[in-house]
Coordinates of C-alpha atoms in Angstrom, one line a residue:
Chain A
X1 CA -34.0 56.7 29.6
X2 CA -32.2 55.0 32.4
X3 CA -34.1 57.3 34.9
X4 CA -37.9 55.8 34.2
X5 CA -36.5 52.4 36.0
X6 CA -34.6 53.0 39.7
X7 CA -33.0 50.4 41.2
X8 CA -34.4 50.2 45.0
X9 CA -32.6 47.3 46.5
X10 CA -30.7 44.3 45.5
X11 CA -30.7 41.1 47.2
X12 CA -28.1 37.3 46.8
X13 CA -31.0 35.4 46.8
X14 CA -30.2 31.9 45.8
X15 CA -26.5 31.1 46.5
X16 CA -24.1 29.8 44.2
X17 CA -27.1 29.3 41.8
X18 CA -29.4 30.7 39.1
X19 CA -32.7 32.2 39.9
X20 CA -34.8 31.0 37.5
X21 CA -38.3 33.3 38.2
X22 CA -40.3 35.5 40.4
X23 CA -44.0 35.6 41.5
X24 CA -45.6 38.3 43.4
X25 CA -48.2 36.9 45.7
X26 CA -52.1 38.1 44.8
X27 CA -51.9 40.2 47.9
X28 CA -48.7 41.9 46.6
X29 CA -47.1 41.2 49.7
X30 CA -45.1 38.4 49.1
X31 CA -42.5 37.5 46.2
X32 CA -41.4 33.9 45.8
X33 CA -38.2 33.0 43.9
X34 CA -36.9 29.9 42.5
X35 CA -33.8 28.7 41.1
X36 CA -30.9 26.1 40.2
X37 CA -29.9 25.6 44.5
X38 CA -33.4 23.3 44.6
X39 CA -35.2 25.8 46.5
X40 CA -38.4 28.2 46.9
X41 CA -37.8 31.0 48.8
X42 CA -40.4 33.9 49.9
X43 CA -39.2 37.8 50.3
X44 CA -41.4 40.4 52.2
X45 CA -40.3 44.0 52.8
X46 CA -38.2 44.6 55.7
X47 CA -37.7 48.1 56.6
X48 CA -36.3 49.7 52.8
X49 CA -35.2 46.6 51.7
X50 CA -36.5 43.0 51.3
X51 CA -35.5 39.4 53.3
X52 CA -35.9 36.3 53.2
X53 CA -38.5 35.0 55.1
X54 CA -39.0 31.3 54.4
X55 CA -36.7 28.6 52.3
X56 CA -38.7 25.9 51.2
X57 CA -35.8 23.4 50.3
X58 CA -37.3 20.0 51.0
X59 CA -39.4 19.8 48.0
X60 CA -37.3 19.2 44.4
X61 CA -34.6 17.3 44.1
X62 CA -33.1 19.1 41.1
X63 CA -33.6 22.7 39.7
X64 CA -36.8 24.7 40.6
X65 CA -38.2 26.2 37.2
X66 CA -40.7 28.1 38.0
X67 CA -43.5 28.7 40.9
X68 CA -47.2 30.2 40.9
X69 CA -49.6 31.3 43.3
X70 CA -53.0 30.4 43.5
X71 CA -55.6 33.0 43.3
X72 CA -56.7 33.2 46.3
X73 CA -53.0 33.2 48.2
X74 CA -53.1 30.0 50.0
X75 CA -51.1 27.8 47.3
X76 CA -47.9 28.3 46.2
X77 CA -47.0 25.6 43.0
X78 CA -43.5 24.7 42.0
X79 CA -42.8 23.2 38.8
X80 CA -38.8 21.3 38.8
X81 CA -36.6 19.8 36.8
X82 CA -36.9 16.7 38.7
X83 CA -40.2 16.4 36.5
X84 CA -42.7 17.1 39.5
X85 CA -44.3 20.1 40.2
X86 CA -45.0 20.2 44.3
X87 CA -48.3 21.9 46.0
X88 CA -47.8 24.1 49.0
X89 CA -49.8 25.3 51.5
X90 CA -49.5 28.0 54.0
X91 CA -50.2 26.7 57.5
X92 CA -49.6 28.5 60.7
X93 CA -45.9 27.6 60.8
X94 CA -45.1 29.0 57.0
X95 CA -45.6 26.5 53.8
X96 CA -46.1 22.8 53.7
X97 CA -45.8 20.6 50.6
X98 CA -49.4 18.9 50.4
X99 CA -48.9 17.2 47.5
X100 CA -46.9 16.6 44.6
X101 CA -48.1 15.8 41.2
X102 CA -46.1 13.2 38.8
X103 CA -46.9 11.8 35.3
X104 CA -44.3 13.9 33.0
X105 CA -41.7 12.2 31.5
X106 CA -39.5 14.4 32.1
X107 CA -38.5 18.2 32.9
X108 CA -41.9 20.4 34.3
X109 CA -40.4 23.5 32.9
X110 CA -43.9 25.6 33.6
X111 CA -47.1 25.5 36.1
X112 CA -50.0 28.0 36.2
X113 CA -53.3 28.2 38.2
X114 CA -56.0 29.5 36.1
X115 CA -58.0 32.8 37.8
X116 CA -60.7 30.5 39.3
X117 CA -58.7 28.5 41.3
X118 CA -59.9 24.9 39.9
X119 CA -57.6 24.6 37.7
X120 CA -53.9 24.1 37.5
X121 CA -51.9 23.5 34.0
X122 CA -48.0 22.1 33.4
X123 CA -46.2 21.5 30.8
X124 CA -42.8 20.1 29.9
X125 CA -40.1 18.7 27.6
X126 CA -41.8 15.6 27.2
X127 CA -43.9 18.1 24.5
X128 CA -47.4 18.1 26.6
X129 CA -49.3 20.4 28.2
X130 CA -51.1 18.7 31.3
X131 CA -54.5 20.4 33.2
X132 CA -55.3 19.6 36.4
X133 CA -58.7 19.8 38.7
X134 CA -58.3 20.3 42.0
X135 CA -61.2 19.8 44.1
X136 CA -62.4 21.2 47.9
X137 CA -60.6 18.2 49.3
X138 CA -57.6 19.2 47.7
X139 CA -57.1 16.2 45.8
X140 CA -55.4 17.1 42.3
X141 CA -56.6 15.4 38.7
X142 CA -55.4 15.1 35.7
X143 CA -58.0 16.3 32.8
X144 CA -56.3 16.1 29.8
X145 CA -53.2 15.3 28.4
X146 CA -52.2 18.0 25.2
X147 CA -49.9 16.6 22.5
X148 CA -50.1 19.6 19.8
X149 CA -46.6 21.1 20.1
X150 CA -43.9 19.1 18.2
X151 CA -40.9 20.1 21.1
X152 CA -40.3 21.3 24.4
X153 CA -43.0 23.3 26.4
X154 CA -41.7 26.2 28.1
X155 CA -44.2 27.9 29.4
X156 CA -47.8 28.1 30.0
X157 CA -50.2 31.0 31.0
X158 CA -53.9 31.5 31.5
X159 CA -56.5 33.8 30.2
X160 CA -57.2 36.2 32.9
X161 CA -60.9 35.9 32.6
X162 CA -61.7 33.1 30.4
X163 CA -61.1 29.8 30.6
X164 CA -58.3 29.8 27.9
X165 CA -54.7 28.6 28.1
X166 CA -51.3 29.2 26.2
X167 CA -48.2 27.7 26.1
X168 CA -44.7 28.3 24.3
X169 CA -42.9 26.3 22.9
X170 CA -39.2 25.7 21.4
X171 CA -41.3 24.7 18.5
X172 CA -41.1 28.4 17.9
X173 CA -45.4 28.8 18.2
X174 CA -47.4 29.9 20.8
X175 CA -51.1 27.8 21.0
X176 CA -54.3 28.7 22.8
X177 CA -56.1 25.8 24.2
X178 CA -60.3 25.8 25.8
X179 CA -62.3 22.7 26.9
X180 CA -65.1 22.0 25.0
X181 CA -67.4 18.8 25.6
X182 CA -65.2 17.2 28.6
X183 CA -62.1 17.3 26.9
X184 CA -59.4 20.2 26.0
X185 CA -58.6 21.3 22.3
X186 CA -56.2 23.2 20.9
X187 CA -58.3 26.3 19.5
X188 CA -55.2 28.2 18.2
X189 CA -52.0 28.2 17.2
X190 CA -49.7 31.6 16.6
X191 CA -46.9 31.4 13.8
X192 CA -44.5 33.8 13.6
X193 CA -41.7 33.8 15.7
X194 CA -38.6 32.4 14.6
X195 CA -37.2 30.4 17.2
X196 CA -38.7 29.4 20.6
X197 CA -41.0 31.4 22.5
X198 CA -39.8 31.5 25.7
X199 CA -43.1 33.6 27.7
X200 CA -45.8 34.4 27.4
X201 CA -48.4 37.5 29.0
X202 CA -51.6 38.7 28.2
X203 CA -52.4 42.3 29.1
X204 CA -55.4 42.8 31.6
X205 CA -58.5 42.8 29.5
X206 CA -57.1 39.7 27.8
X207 CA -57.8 40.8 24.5
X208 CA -54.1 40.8 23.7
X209 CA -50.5 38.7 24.4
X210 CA -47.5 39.4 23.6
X211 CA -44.9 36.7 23.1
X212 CA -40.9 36.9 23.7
X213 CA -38.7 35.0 21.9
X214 CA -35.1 33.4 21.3
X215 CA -35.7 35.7 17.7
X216 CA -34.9 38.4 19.9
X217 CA -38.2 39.9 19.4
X218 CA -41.6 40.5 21.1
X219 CA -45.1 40.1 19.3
X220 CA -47.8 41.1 20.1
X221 CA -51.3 39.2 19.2
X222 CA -54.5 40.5 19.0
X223 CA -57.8 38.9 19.6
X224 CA -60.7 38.7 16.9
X225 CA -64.1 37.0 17.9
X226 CA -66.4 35.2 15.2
X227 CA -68.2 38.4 13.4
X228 CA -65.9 40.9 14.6
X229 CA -66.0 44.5 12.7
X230 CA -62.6 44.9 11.2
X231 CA -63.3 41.2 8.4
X232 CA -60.9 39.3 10.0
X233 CA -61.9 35.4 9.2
X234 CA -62.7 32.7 11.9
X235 CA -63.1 29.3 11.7
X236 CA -66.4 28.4 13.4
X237 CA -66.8 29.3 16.6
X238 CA -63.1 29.9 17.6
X239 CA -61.7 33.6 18.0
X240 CA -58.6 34.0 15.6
X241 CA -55.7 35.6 17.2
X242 CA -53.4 37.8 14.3
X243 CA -50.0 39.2 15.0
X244 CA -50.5 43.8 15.3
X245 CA -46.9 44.1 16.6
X246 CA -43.6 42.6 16.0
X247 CA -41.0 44.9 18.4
X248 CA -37.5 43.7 16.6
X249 CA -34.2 45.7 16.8
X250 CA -34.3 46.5 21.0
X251 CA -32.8 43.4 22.0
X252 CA -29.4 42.3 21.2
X253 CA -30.4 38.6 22.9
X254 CA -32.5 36.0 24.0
X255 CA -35.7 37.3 25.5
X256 CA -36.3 35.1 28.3
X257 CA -39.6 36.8 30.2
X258 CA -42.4 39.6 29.4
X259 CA -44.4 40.4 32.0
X260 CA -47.4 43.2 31.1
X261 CA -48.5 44.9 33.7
X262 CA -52.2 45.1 34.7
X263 CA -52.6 48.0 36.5
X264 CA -50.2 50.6 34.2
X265 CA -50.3 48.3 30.9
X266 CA -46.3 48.9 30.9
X267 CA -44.5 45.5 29.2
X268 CA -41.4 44.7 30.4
X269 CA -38.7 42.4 28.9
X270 CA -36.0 40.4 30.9
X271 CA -33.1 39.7 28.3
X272 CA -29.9 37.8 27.9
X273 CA -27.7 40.6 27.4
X274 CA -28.2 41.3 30.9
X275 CA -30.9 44.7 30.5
X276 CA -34.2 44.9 31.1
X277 CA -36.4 47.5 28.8
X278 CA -39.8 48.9 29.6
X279 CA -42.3 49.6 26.4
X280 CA -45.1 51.4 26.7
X281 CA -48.2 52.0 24.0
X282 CA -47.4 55.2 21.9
X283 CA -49.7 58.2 21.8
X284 CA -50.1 57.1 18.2
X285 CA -50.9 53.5 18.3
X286 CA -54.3 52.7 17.1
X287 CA -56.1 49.8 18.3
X288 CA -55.4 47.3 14.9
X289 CA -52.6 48.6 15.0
X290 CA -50.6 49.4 18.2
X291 CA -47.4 51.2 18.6
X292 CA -45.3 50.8 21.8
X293 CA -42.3 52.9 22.4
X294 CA -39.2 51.8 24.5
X295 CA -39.6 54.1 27.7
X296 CA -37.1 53.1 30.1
X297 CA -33.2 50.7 29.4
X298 CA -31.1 49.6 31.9
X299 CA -28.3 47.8 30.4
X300 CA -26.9 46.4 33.0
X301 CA -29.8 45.4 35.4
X302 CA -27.5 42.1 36.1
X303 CA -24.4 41.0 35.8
X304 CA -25.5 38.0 34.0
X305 CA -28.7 37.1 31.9
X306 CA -32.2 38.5 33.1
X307 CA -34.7 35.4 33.5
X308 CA -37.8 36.7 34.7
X309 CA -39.1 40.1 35.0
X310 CA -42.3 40.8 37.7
X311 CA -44.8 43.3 38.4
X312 CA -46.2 43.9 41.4
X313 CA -50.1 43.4 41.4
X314 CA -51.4 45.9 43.8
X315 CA -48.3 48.5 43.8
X316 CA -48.0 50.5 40.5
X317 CA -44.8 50.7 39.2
X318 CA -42.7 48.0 41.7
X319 CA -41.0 45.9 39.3
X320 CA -38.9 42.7 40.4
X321 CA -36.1 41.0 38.5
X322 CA -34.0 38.1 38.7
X323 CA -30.6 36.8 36.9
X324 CA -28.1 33.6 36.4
X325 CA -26.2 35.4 38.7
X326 CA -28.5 34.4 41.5
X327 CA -29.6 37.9 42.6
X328 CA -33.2 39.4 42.5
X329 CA -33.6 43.2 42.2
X330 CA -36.1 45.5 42.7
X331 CA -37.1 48.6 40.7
X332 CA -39.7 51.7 40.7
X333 CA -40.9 52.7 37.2
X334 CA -42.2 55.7 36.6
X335 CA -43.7 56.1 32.9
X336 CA -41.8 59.5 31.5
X337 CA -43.3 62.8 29.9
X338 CA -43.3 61.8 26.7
X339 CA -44.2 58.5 25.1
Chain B
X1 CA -41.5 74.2 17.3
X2 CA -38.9 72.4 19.8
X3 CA -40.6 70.3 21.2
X4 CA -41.0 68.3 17.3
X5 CA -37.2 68.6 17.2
X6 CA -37.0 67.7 20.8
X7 CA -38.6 64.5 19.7
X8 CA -36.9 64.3 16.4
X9 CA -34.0 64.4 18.2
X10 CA -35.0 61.8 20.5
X11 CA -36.0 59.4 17.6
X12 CA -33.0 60.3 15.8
X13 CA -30.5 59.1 19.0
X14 CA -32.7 56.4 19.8
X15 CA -32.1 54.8 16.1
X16 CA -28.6 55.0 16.2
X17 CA -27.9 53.5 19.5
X18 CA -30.1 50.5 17.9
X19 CA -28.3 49.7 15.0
X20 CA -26.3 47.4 14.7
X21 CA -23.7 47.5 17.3
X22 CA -20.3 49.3 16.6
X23 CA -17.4 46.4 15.9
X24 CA -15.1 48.2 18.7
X25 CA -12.5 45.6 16.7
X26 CA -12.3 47.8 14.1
X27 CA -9.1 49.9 15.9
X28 CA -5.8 48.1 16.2
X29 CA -6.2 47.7 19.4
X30 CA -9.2 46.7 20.3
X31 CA -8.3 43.8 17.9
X32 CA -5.6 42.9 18.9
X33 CA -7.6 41.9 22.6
X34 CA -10.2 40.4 20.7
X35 CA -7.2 38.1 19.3
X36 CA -5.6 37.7 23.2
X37 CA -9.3 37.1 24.0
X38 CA -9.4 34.4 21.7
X39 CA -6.6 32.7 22.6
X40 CA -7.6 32.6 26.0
X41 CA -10.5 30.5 24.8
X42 CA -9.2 28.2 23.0
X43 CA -6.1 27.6 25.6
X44 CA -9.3 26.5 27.8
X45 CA -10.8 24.3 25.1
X46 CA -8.4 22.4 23.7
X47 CA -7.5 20.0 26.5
X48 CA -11.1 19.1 27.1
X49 CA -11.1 15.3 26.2
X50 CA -13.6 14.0 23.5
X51 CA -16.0 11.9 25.2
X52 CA -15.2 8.9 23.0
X53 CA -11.8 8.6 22.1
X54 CA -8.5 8.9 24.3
X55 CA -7.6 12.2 23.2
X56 CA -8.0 15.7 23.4
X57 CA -10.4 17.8 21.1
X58 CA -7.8 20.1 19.8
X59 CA -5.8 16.5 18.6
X60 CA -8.9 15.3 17.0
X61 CA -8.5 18.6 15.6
X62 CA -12.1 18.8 16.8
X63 CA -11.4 22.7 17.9
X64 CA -8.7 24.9 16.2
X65 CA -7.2 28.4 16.8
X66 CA -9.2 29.9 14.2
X67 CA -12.3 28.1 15.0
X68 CA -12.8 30.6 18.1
X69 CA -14.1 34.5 17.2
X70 CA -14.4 37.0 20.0
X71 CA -15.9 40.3 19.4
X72 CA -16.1 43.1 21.8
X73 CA -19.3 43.9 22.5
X74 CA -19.9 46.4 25.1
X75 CA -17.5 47.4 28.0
X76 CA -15.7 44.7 29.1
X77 CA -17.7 42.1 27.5
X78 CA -16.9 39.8 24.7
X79 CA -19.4 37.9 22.4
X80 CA -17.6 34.3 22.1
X81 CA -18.5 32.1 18.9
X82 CA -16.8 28.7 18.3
X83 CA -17.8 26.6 15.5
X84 CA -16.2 22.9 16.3
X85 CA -16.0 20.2 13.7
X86 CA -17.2 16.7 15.3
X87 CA -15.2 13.6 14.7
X88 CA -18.4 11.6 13.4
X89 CA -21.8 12.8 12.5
X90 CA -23.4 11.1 15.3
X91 CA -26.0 13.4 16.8
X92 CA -25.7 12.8 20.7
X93 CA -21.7 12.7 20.4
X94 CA -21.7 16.7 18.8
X95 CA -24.2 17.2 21.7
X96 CA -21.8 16.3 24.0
X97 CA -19.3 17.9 22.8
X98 CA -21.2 21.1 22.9
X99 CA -22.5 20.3 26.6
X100 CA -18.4 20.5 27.4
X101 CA -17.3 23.5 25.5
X102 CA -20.2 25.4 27.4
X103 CA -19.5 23.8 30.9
X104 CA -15.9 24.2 30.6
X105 CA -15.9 27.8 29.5
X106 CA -18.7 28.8 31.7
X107 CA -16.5 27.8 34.6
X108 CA -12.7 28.7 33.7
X109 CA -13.6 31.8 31.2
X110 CA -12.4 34.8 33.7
X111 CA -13.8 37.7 31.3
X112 CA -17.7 38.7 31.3
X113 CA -18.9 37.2 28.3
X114 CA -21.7 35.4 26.0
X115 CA -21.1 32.0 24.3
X116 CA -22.0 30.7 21.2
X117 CA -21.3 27.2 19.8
X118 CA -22.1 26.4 16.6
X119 CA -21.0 22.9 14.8
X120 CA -19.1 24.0 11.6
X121 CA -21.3 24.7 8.8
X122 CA -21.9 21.0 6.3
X123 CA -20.4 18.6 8.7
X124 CA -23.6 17.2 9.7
X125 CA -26.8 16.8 8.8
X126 CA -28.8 17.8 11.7
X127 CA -26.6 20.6 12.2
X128 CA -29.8 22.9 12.8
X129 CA -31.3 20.7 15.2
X130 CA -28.1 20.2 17.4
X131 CA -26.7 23.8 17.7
X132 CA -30.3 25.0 18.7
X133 CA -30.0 22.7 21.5
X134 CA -26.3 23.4 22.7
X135 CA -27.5 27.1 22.7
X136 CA -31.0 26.5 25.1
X137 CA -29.6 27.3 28.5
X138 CA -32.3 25.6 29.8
X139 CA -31.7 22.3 28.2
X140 CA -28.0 22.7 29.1
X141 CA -28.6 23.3 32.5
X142 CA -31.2 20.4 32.7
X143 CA -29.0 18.0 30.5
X144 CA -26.1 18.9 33.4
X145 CA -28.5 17.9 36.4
X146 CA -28.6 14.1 34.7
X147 CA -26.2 11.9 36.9
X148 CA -25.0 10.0 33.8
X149 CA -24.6 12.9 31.5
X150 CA -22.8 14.8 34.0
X151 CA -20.4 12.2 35.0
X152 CA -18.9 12.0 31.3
X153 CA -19.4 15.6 31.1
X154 CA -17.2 15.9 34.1
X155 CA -14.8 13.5 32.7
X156 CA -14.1 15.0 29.2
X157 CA -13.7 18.7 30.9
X158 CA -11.6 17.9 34.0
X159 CA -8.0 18.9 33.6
X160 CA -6.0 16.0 34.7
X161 CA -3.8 16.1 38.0

């Protein structure tokens, strides 16, 4: 099973430190890392392997959690444990901090731009979720101030066509959040796991997410709109989202990332006992209720914990991880015969 | 016909190498380094210095040999669980102690290994709360980037010259 995931190349990216998490560019092109050395740095190929092209150091003054790109390329956002999260832009002479947005009480531990590139969304261990507006004179907003989760936010994704948020928490739920009359809501919120969600990712048509947890399990959540054919209740207006799949018994640790990829549909884990697994949906999985079968284990991927797993957007199959050991890695998966 | 047993072979491997993992311990040997292993640990833990009082955890008998479990889990690599008994049941105190057994460990510990630190069952009442947080790595790592928290931190951990 090793064989569906090759390594390809291996680099020390942040020195002495942890790399916290990985984000491919929109272009593919590009992957920026992050970790406990303060920095952002940016990999592109070079020849078969990758380097280092630029080290933005001059932004955080303690541990960079996690970065995002906007959708069009031209932003890069880092969210730090120096509670800021710092906008870049790319100039002519590589990335520039713009701007850098304040207000959480403490630790930004996530930051996500939603698909149309207004919007921006933080959260942190001061419990709140934060979304921004940014407008064509780049000047940054803050919209609305979410208080639902009762701990620590780690991490917040969009919807990848709708206007819909999720975060995770160490509350061990996962809630789904939507503006409606000038204001955001909460909409949803996803019991279940039992102890914190650490990530989140929904799969490309957005009609599901799976979850990863310190329960050492992934679930996956299904969504039902108001009316929908197979009964199940909604309150008003609201979709419901209902757990289909609860994969338990494949990780022996923390799951720290899931990433699903949108051009395969592969899911792929980054864990604390150092491996990183690749599940794929079974021949026999219906659509209430899908199966997903491990295709590819590596147990050793790292020598330490794996933080963030990555897939590329425009190359099927190019997989990126990275580790408390400071290294990223790089991977080709290639879905086997038999599923 | 074989490709079913093929695939009934498949599933058949696959659910035994996800069970629950072999306790390698289980031979003489292999115990007896899970023992060595253990002592190991606890020769690094008991000279940390409880953030409070002028003495070392293993005085305050805070930590004790049997308080450290190691089990082998894969090649190599040793699952490392220490339940420590806090002086008081003051809630930031057993945090900090936590914070030092991790920070200590994670630094002097020369073997490839995972860490667990649990407070010892009924000594406190927020015992759930508390060993949830000394087991976040991210709060850890956060808690160790606050000036104040690492300077005592520092202080309890640091063997004296």
């Amino acid at each position: 099973m090793k064989e569906a995931l090759q390594p390809l190349c291996r680099v020390a990216a942040h020195p002495e430190a942890r790399c916290w998490f990985l984000a491919w560019s929109p272009g593919g092109g590009l992957l920026a890392s992050c970790g406990g050395d303060r920095t952002v740095r940016l990999w592109a190929r070079e020849g078969p392997g990758w380097a280092c092209r630029a080290v933005l150091g001059e932004g955080h003054q303690r541990t960079v959690r996690r970065v995002a790109w906007s959708p069009c390329g031209s932003y890069l956002a880092s969210a730090s444990f120096d509670a800021t999260t710092c906008i870049w832009k790319k100039g002519d002479d590589g990335f520039e901090c713009v701007t850098t947005l304040e207000g959480h009480e403490n630790e930004v531990k996530s930051v996500a731009w939603a698909p149309s590139g207004n919007l921006l969304a933080t959260c942190s261990r001061d419990k709140s979720v934060w979304v921004w507006e940014v407008d064509e004179e780049e000047e940054y907003e803050c919209v609305s101030v979410l208080n639902s989760h009762t701990q620590d936010v780690k991490h917040v994704v969009w919807h990848p066509n709708q206007e819909l948020l999720a975060s995770a928490s160490y509350d061990d739920t996962v809630k789904l959040y939507r503006e409606e009359e000038d204001d955001w809501v909460c909409c949803a919120t996803l019991e279940g796991h039992e102890s914190t969600v650490w990530s989140l990712a929904f799969d490309r048509s957005g009609e599901r997410l799976a979850s990863c947890s310190d329960d050492k399990t992934v679930r996956i959540w299904q969504q039902y709109k108001p009316g929908n054919e197979e009964g199940v209740a909604c309150s008003g207006t609201d979709p419901t989202w209902k757990c289909v799949c609860n994969l338990s018994g494949y990780h022996s640790r923390t799951i720290y990332d899931v990433a699903w990829c949108h051009l395969t549909g592969a899911l792929a884990t980054a864990c604390g006992d150092d491996a990183i697994r690749v599940f794929e949906e079974s021949a026999s999985s219906t659509p209430q209720q899908p199966t997903f079968s491990l295709t590819a284990h590596v147990p050793r991927a790292h020598s330490q914990d794996v933080n963030c797993v990555a897939w590329n957007p425009k190359e099927p199959g190019l997989l990126a991880s990275c580790s408390d050991d400071g290294e990223i890695a790089f991977w080709k998966y290639q879905r086997p015969e038999v599923c | 016909m074989s490709l079913v047993l093929g695939l009934l072979a498949q599933a058949l491997g696959r659910a035994l190498r996800y069970s629950a993992p072999r306790r390698a311990g289980h031979e003489p040997r292999g115990r007896a380094m899970e023992q060595d292993k253990a002592l190991e640990v606890y020769d690094i833990i008991r000279t940390i210095r409880d953030p409070e009082k002028p003495n070392t955890l293993e005085e305050l008998e805070v930590v004790t040999e049997s308080c450290v479990e190691v089990n082998e889990i894969g090649e190599d690599e040793y699952l490392v669980i220490i339940r420590f008994t806090p002086t008081v049941p003051h809630c930031s105190l057993a945090t900090l102690i936590g914070l030092c057994l991790r920070i200590k460990l994670q630094r002097c510990l020369p073997f490839r290994h995972k860490l667990e630190i649990y407070i010892s069952e009924g000594t406190h009442s927020t015992e759930e709360d508390i060993n949830k947080q000394i087991n976040d790595k991210e709060r850890v790592a956060a808690a160790m980037e606050n000036p104040n928290l690492r300077e005592i931190v520092e202080q309890c951990v640091t063997e004296p010259d």
